[in-house]
Short mmCIF file of C-alpha atoms and ligand atoms in Angstrom, two decimals:
data_model
loop_
_atom_site.label_atom_id
_atom_site.label_comp_id
_atom_site.label_asym_id
_atom_site.label_seq_id
_atom_site.Cartn_x
_atom_site.Cartn_y
_atom_site.Cartn_z
CA MET A 1 0.00 0.00 0.00
CA GLN A 2 3.01 2.29 -0.38
CA SER A 3 1.83 5.18 -2.49
CA ALA A 4 3.30 8.63 -2.86
CA ALA A 5 1.20 9.69 0.10
CA THR A 6 2.64 7.12 2.50
CA ALA A 7 6.23 6.86 1.31
CA PRO A 8 8.87 8.06 3.77
CA ALA A 9 9.72 11.71 3.31
CA LYS A 10 13.51 11.61 3.29
CA SER A 11 14.56 10.09 0.04
CA GLN A 12 18.17 9.62 1.10
CA SER A 13 17.48 7.95 4.42
CA ARG A 14 17.82 4.25 4.83
CA LEU A 15 15.38 1.77 6.25
CA LEU A 16 16.03 1.16 9.95
CA LEU A 17 13.03 -0.62 11.41
CA ASP A 18 10.56 -2.77 9.56
CA LEU A 19 7.42 -3.86 11.37
CA VAL A 20 5.86 -6.72 9.49
CA ALA A 21 2.22 -7.54 10.30
CA VAL A 22 2.84 -7.02 14.01
CA ARG A 23 0.03 -8.10 16.27
CA LYS A 24 -0.32 -8.19 20.05
CA THR A 25 -3.23 -10.05 21.55
CA PHE A 26 -4.32 -9.94 25.19
CA GLU A 27 -6.79 -12.74 25.95
CA GLY A 28 -8.19 -12.72 22.43
CA PHE A 29 -8.27 -8.91 22.16
CA ASN A 30 -6.04 -7.31 19.52
CA ALA A 31 -4.36 -4.37 21.28
CA VAL A 32 -2.13 -3.97 18.20
CA ASP A 33 -3.62 -5.36 15.03
CA THR A 34 -1.50 -6.24 11.99
CA VAL A 35 0.66 -3.14 11.94
CA ASN A 36 3.01 -2.69 8.97
CA LEU A 37 5.38 0.20 9.31
CA GLN A 38 8.82 1.24 8.12
CA VAL A 39 10.88 3.75 10.07
CA LEU A 40 13.95 5.34 8.53
CA GLU A 41 17.33 6.12 10.03
CA ASN A 42 17.34 9.53 11.75
CA GLU A 43 13.63 9.91 11.42
CA PHE A 44 11.37 11.64 13.95
CA PHE A 45 8.36 9.37 13.72
CA THR A 46 5.31 10.08 15.84
CA ILE A 47 2.45 7.76 16.61
CA VAL A 48 -0.78 9.52 17.53
CA GLY A 49 -4.13 8.10 18.49
CA PRO A 50 -6.74 8.21 21.22
CA SER A 51 -6.27 6.53 24.56
CA GLY A 52 -6.43 2.75 24.29
CA SER A 53 -5.58 2.66 20.57
CA GLY A 54 -2.47 0.53 21.17
CA LYS A 55 0.32 3.12 21.08
CA THR A 56 2.08 2.03 24.28
CA THR A 57 1.72 -1.64 23.41
CA LEU A 58 3.40 -0.99 20.05
CA LEU A 59 6.25 0.92 21.68
CA ARG A 60 6.75 -1.79 24.33
CA MET A 61 7.24 -4.32 21.56
CA LEU A 62 9.85 -2.08 19.94
CA ALA A 63 11.65 -1.77 23.29
CA GLY A 64 11.48 -5.53 23.88
CA MET A 65 9.28 -5.25 26.97
CA ASP A 66 6.60 -7.26 25.15
CA ARG A 67 6.85 -9.81 22.37
CA PRO A 68 4.55 -9.68 19.36
CA SER A 69 1.91 -12.43 19.33
CA GLU A 70 2.37 -12.51 15.57
CA GLY A 71 4.49 -10.78 12.96
CA ASP A 72 8.08 -9.62 13.12
CA ILE A 73 10.17 -6.60 14.05
CA VAL A 74 13.19 -6.31 11.81
CA LEU A 75 16.15 -4.03 12.40
CA ARG A 76 18.39 -3.52 9.35
CA GLY A 77 17.31 -6.82 7.91
CA ALA A 78 17.61 -8.93 11.10
CA SER A 79 14.70 -9.93 13.31
CA ILE A 80 14.86 -8.51 16.84
CA SER A 81 11.46 -9.79 17.97
CA SER A 82 12.92 -12.18 20.50
CA LEU A 83 15.76 -9.98 21.79
CA PRO A 84 15.44 -8.76 25.39
CA PRO A 85 15.41 -4.96 26.02
CA ASN A 86 19.08 -4.76 26.97
CA LYS A 87 20.14 -6.40 23.70
CA ARG A 88 18.29 -3.82 21.60
CA PRO A 89 19.59 -0.43 20.45
CA THR A 90 16.58 1.26 22.03
CA CYS A 91 15.92 3.33 25.12
CA MET A 92 12.50 4.28 26.44
CA VAL A 93 11.61 7.66 27.96
CA PHE A 94 8.39 7.44 29.92
CA GLN A 95 5.80 9.94 31.04
CA SER A 96 6.54 8.97 34.64
CA LEU A 97 10.24 9.56 34.49
CA ALA A 98 11.50 6.76 36.70
CA LEU A 99 14.46 8.75 37.99
CA PHE A 100 16.27 7.66 41.16
CA PRO A 101 14.68 10.02 43.68
CA HIS A 102 17.42 10.14 46.31
CA LYS A 103 20.23 10.73 43.87
CA THR A 104 21.65 13.82 42.29
CA VAL A 105 21.14 14.98 38.74
CA GLY A 106 24.69 13.85 37.95
CA GLN A 107 24.23 10.39 39.49
CA ASN A 108 21.01 9.87 37.57
CA ILE A 109 22.58 10.78 34.25
CA GLU A 110 25.71 8.76 34.94
CA PHE A 111 23.83 5.57 35.81
CA PRO A 112 24.12 4.00 32.34
CA LEU A 113 27.79 4.97 32.18
CA LYS A 114 28.45 3.40 35.55
CA MET A 115 26.79 0.19 34.36
CA ARG A 116 29.29 0.21 31.52
CA LYS A 117 32.11 0.69 34.02
CA ALA A 118 33.22 4.09 32.75
CA SER A 119 35.70 5.85 35.06
CA PRO A 120 34.32 8.53 37.44
CA ALA A 121 36.15 11.27 35.54
CA ASP A 122 34.79 10.13 32.18
CA ARG A 123 31.32 9.79 33.61
CA ARG A 124 31.36 13.28 34.98
CA GLU A 125 32.64 14.74 31.74
CA ARG A 126 29.95 13.01 29.69
CA ALA A 127 27.20 13.93 32.20
CA LEU A 128 28.17 17.60 31.96
CA GLU A 129 28.17 17.40 28.18
CA LEU A 130 24.70 15.87 28.19
CA MET A 131 23.49 18.44 30.71
CA ALA A 132 24.63 21.21 28.39
CA MET A 133 22.85 19.48 25.53
CA VAL A 134 19.51 19.41 27.36
CA ARG A 135 20.16 22.91 28.73
CA LEU A 136 20.62 22.12 32.39
CA PRO A 137 23.05 24.46 34.17
CA GLU A 138 26.30 22.89 35.32
CA SER A 139 25.48 23.87 38.91
CA TYR A 140 22.70 21.25 38.85
CA TYR A 141 25.21 18.41 38.74
CA GLY A 142 25.11 17.93 42.52
CA LYS A 143 21.44 18.85 42.99
CA ASN A 144 18.98 16.27 44.26
CA VAL A 145 16.52 15.44 41.46
CA MET A 146 13.57 15.81 43.82
CA LYS A 147 14.51 19.48 44.19
CA CYS A 148 14.21 20.00 40.43
CA SER A 149 11.05 21.23 38.74
CA GLY A 150 9.00 18.99 36.45
CA GLY A 151 10.58 20.41 33.33
CA GLU A 152 14.08 20.03 34.75
CA ARG A 153 13.42 16.42 35.70
CA GLN A 154 12.22 15.83 32.17
CA ARG A 155 15.58 17.11 30.95
CA VAL A 156 17.43 14.85 33.39
CA ALA A 157 15.49 11.85 32.11
CA LEU A 158 16.33 12.84 28.56
CA ALA A 159 20.02 13.27 29.34
CA ARG A 160 20.04 9.86 31.02
CA ALA A 161 18.40 8.30 27.96
CA PHE A 162 21.14 9.82 25.80
CA ALA A 163 23.77 8.48 28.22
CA TYR A 164 22.76 4.97 27.14
CA ASP A 165 23.70 6.14 23.65
CA PRO A 166 20.90 4.17 22.01
CA GLU A 167 20.36 4.31 18.29
CA ILE A 168 16.62 4.67 18.76
CA LEU A 169 14.91 6.70 21.45
CA LEU A 170 11.37 5.69 22.27
CA PHE A 171 9.16 8.26 23.96
CA ASP A 172 5.83 7.46 25.59
CA GLU A 173 3.99 10.75 26.07
CA PRO A 174 6.93 12.33 27.92
CA LEU A 175 5.41 15.82 27.97
CA SER A 176 1.80 15.06 28.80
CA ALA A 177 2.12 15.95 32.50
CA ILE A 178 3.83 19.27 31.82
CA ASP A 179 2.03 22.60 31.65
CA TYR A 180 1.31 24.20 28.30
CA LYS A 181 3.98 26.88 28.08
CA LEU A 182 6.86 24.66 29.14
CA ARG A 183 5.58 21.89 26.91
CA LYS A 184 5.74 24.21 23.89
CA THR A 185 9.37 25.03 24.75
CA LEU A 186 10.31 21.38 25.29
CA GLU A 187 8.66 20.35 22.01
CA LYS A 188 10.94 22.68 20.10
CA GLU A 189 13.97 21.61 22.14
CA LEU A 190 13.24 17.96 21.46
CA LYS A 191 13.06 18.69 17.78
CA ASP A 192 16.43 20.50 17.92
CA LEU A 193 17.90 17.69 19.98
CA HIS A 194 16.72 15.21 17.43
CA ARG A 195 18.44 17.10 14.65
CA GLN A 196 21.67 17.56 16.57
CA SER A 197 21.91 14.00 17.86
CA GLY A 198 21.28 12.28 14.52
CA LYS A 199 19.32 9.55 16.33
CA THR A 200 16.00 8.03 15.43
CA PHE A 201 13.09 9.15 17.58
CA ILE A 202 9.85 7.22 17.84
CA TYR A 203 7.46 9.33 19.80
CA ILE A 204 3.97 8.71 21.15
CA THR A 205 1.48 11.42 21.90
CA HIS A 206 -2.26 11.89 21.86
CA SER A 207 -1.72 15.55 20.99
CA LEU A 208 -2.02 16.51 17.36
CA GLU A 209 -0.24 19.79 17.96
CA GLU A 210 2.77 18.08 19.47
CA ALA A 211 2.91 15.63 16.56
CA MET A 212 2.64 18.39 13.97
CA VAL A 213 5.41 20.52 15.50
CA MET A 214 8.06 17.84 15.82
CA SER A 215 7.58 15.01 13.38
CA ASP A 216 9.02 14.07 10.01
CA ARG A 217 6.14 11.62 9.66
CA ILE A 218 3.10 10.73 11.70
CA GLY A 219 1.23 7.43 12.01
CA VAL A 220 -2.36 7.57 13.22
CA MET A 221 -3.61 4.63 15.28
CA ARG A 222 -7.17 3.61 15.87
CA ALA A 223 -8.27 0.48 17.72
CA GLY A 224 -4.91 -1.24 17.27
CA LYS A 225 -4.61 -0.44 13.58
CA LEU A 226 -2.36 2.06 11.87
CA VAL A 227 -4.92 3.86 9.73
CA GLN A 228 -2.71 6.46 8.03
CA VAL A 229 0.99 7.22 7.75
CA GLY A 230 2.28 10.42 6.20
CA THR A 231 3.97 13.76 6.68
CA PRO A 232 2.19 16.20 9.02
CA GLU A 233 1.09 18.08 5.91
CA GLN A 234 -0.37 14.95 4.30
CA ILE A 235 -2.18 13.86 7.45
CA TYR A 236 -3.59 17.32 7.98
CA THR A 237 -4.65 18.14 4.45
CA ARG A 238 -5.36 14.66 3.06
CA PRO A 239 -6.94 12.57 5.83
CA VAL A 240 -7.94 9.11 4.58
CA ASP A 241 -11.15 8.96 6.55
CA ARG A 242 -13.45 10.84 8.93
CA PHE A 243 -11.67 9.49 11.98
CA VAL A 244 -8.30 10.95 10.95
CA ALA A 245 -9.93 14.20 9.82
CA GLU A 246 -11.68 14.67 13.15
CA PHE A 247 -8.72 13.53 15.19
CA MET A 248 -6.57 16.15 13.51
CA GLY A 249 -8.55 19.03 14.99
CA GLU A 250 -11.90 20.78 14.82
CA THR A 251 -13.16 20.61 11.28
CA ASN A 252 -16.29 20.54 9.11
CA VAL A 253 -17.33 17.02 8.19
CA MET A 254 -20.47 16.93 6.06
CA PRO A 255 -22.34 14.00 4.49
CA VAL A 256 -22.45 14.47 0.75
CA ARG A 257 -24.14 12.51 -2.04
CA ASN A 258 -24.58 12.59 -5.74
CA ASP A 259 -28.30 12.63 -6.60
CA SER A 260 -29.98 10.87 -9.53
CA ARG A 261 -29.39 13.89 -11.75
CA GLY A 262 -25.67 13.98 -11.07
CA ALA A 263 -25.64 16.95 -8.68
CA TRP A 264 -23.88 16.88 -5.30
CA THR A 265 -25.96 17.79 -2.27
CA VAL A 266 -24.94 18.15 1.36
CA GLU A 267 -27.30 17.00 4.07
CA GLY A 268 -28.78 19.99 5.85
CA LEU A 269 -27.46 22.62 3.43
CA PRO A 270 -29.29 24.33 0.57
CA GLY A 271 -28.09 24.21 -3.03
CA LYS A 272 -25.60 22.18 -5.00
CA PHE A 273 -21.91 21.68 -4.43
CA GLN A 274 -18.79 21.04 -6.40
CA VAL A 275 -16.94 18.00 -5.17
CA THR A 276 -13.57 16.75 -6.39
CA GLY A 277 -11.40 13.74 -5.61
CA ASN A 278 -14.31 11.36 -5.00
CA GLY A 279 -12.63 8.62 -7.04
CA GLY A 280 -15.93 7.37 -8.48
CA ALA A 281 -17.76 7.17 -5.13
CA LEU A 282 -21.20 8.73 -5.14
CA ASP A 283 -21.61 9.27 -1.46
CA GLY A 284 -19.36 9.96 1.49
CA HIS A 285 -18.28 13.00 3.45
CA ILE A 286 -16.49 16.17 2.60
CA VAL A 287 -13.99 17.51 5.09
CA VAL A 288 -13.42 21.26 4.97
CA ARG A 289 -10.91 22.78 7.37
CA PRO A 290 -12.21 25.92 9.12
CA GLU A 291 -9.36 28.01 7.70
CA PHE A 292 -10.46 27.17 4.15
CA VAL A 293 -13.95 28.58 4.65
CA ARG A 294 -13.84 32.31 4.06
CA PHE A 295 -16.11 35.28 3.92
CA LEU A 296 -16.99 36.42 0.41
CA SER A 297 -18.04 39.77 -0.90
CA ASP A 298 -19.29 38.24 -4.12
CA ALA A 299 -20.73 34.79 -4.79
CA ALA A 300 -18.58 34.54 -7.93
CA GLU A 301 -15.40 34.36 -5.78
CA THR A 302 -15.45 30.62 -5.25
CA ASP A 303 -17.05 27.27 -6.15
CA ASN A 304 -19.15 26.54 -3.11
CA VAL A 305 -21.12 29.47 -1.77
CA LEU A 306 -23.54 29.69 1.13
CA ALA A 307 -25.42 32.41 2.99
CA GLY A 308 -25.72 32.16 6.75
CA SER A 309 -25.79 34.03 10.00
CA ILE A 310 -22.92 34.23 12.45
CA CYS A 311 -24.01 32.67 15.73
CA ASN A 312 -20.74 32.66 17.67
CA GLU A 313 -17.34 34.25 17.52
CA TYR A 314 -14.29 33.18 19.53
CA SER A 315 -10.92 34.83 19.62
CA LEU A 316 -8.06 32.33 19.22
CA GLY A 317 -5.45 35.06 19.51
CA SER A 318 -4.07 35.60 16.03
CA ARG A 319 -7.22 34.17 14.45
CA ILE A 320 -10.94 34.28 15.05
CA GLN A 321 -13.21 31.29 14.95
CA TYR A 322 -16.77 31.78 13.73
CA GLN A 323 -19.74 29.47 13.92
CA VAL A 324 -22.13 30.25 11.11
CA GLN A 325 -25.65 28.82 10.94
CA VAL A 326 -26.48 27.71 7.40
CA GLY A 327 -29.64 25.65 6.89
CA SER A 328 -29.65 23.12 9.71
CA ARG A 329 -25.84 23.04 9.98
CA VAL A 330 -23.28 25.08 11.82
CA ILE A 331 -20.23 25.78 9.66
CA LEU A 332 -16.97 26.36 11.45
CA MET A 333 -14.68 29.06 10.07
CA GLU A 334 -11.32 30.37 11.15
CA GLN A 335 -10.08 33.64 9.76
CA PRO A 336 -7.16 35.94 10.46
CA ARG A 337 -8.02 38.91 12.62
CA GLY A 338 -9.30 41.68 10.36
CA ALA A 339 -10.97 39.41 7.79
CA LEU A 340 -14.35 40.91 8.48
CA ALA A 341 -17.62 39.57 7.23
CA GLN A 342 -19.88 41.81 5.19
CA VAL A 343 -23.27 41.48 6.78
CA GLY A 344 -26.07 42.06 4.27
CA ALA A 345 -29.35 43.88 4.93
CA ASP A 346 -30.99 40.52 5.73
CA GLY A 347 -28.37 39.84 8.43
CA HIS A 348 -26.68 37.16 6.34
CA VAL A 349 -23.05 36.78 5.41
CA LEU A 350 -21.73 35.08 2.30
CA LEU A 351 -19.19 32.35 2.86
CA GLY A 352 -17.65 29.62 0.81
CA TRP A 353 -14.72 27.38 -0.04
CA ASN A 354 -12.89 26.15 -3.12
CA ALA A 355 -13.80 22.62 -4.13
CA ALA A 356 -10.07 21.81 -4.28
CA ASP A 357 -9.66 22.74 -0.59
CA ALA A 358 -12.19 20.14 0.52
CA VAL A 359 -11.27 16.46 0.95
CA PHE A 360 -13.69 13.73 -0.01
CA VAL A 361 -13.63 10.68 2.26
CA ALA A 362 -15.65 7.58 1.49
CA GLU A 363 -15.79 6.37 5.12
P1 LIG B 1 -2.59 3.58 24.39
O1 LIG B 1 -1.16 3.64 24.78
O2 LIG B 1 -2.84 3.95 22.96
O3 LIG B 1 -3.48 4.36 25.31
P2 LIG B 1 -2.35 0.78 25.14
O4 LIG B 1 -1.36 0.24 24.18
O5 LIG B 1 -1.88 1.08 26.51
O6 LIG B 1 -3.08 2.05 24.50
O7 LIG B 1 -3.55 -0.24 25.27
C1 LIG B 1 -4.25 -0.72 24.14
C2 LIG B 1 -5.32 -1.70 24.62
O8 LIG B 1 -4.72 -2.87 25.12
C3 LIG B 1 -6.18 -1.15 25.74
O9 LIG B 1 -7.51 -1.59 25.53
C4 LIG B 1 -5.59 -1.79 26.97
O10 LIG B 1 -6.56 -1.93 27.97
C5 LIG B 1 -5.11 -3.14 26.45
N1 LIG B 1 -3.93 -3.61 27.20
C6 LIG B 1 -2.74 -3.04 27.25
N2 LIG B 1 -1.87 -3.77 27.99
C7 LIG B 1 -2.57 -4.84 28.43
C8 LIG B 1 -2.24 -5.97 29.25
N3 LIG B 1 -1.01 -6.16 29.76
N4 LIG B 1 -3.22 -6.87 29.49
C9 LIG B 1 -4.46 -6.73 28.96
N5 LIG B 1 -4.83 -5.68 28.18
C10 LIG B 1 -3.91 -4.75 27.91
MG1 LIG B 2 -0.25 4.77 26.33
#
């Protein structure tokens, strides 16, 4: 099923991990169901999906904490499915950081180096290097980790993961317990760290925003299945179904069908519509992102035109979200500040979207 839309983005990168029909069954229940996925060297690959969709189970199999019930995990051509965690080139960074609470920042970071019997001087040197990399001040070396803030502990955990020097870092929602502002900072830092370190990151989150900011590619999971794999751009603008479209943020999803005379109608909306990309299907849904619906001053400006009344307006900061009642539907719009609607004498505004900006999904 490798098409242009699902092919890995970096043409020069080489295949690192190959998941072949991987399944994990718990008492007859498929937590991970026949997942096929290829991850490239140096890639930042993010798995998103709602709670319970099988993300952690998939990551645990990559780390060697669980064995697939069926299928195979292949690293550079050799199966690693039966290798224990310590024989794999992976290291897991959890949401609950699992640091040693009574030890210092330095001791926590040096733990993997100590296991490898590095000398105290070498350990200290490497720990300080890693601290600089994750932007922890040198003075923290002797600080007890319990006296560090949540964000600082997150950095300690990250530095310790790097101390193992794994080829692949596996992250299970490491930022989900951190407040918004710090999370935004750490997201960007993680992305920088990924670039600088040249390692492969496989990252789990249930946050679309986080996935969009950091990832080279994203895989969307639903009920154990990987339903779409693509670049953030592809996932956002070309969702394969309603589930992906709705998971990727607030959007307009409208049932559409081709009537016996060949015209497209949308349930609950007046008039006819132009629909593209339906691939022969005569009914389904159209997905129109709120930012693609705009106010018009003239009905000739675009393909799909409606008249409605604004029922709600919310400031999102740089943009404004509008809810516009049209027929029995509420259309969601998002416009830059200053893109004002022209309200006609009847209290209606004209709005519309280009057919090419809408995505047709059959299911
Ligand atoms: P996610 O990380 O996406 O929230 P998980 O991978 O943790 O999802 O879980 C996927 C499904 O598998 C859930 O329904 C969960 O209850 C089930 N599950 C996970 N681990 C076990 C286990 N050890 N025993 C039984 N069921 C499990
Ligand atoms: Mg999980």
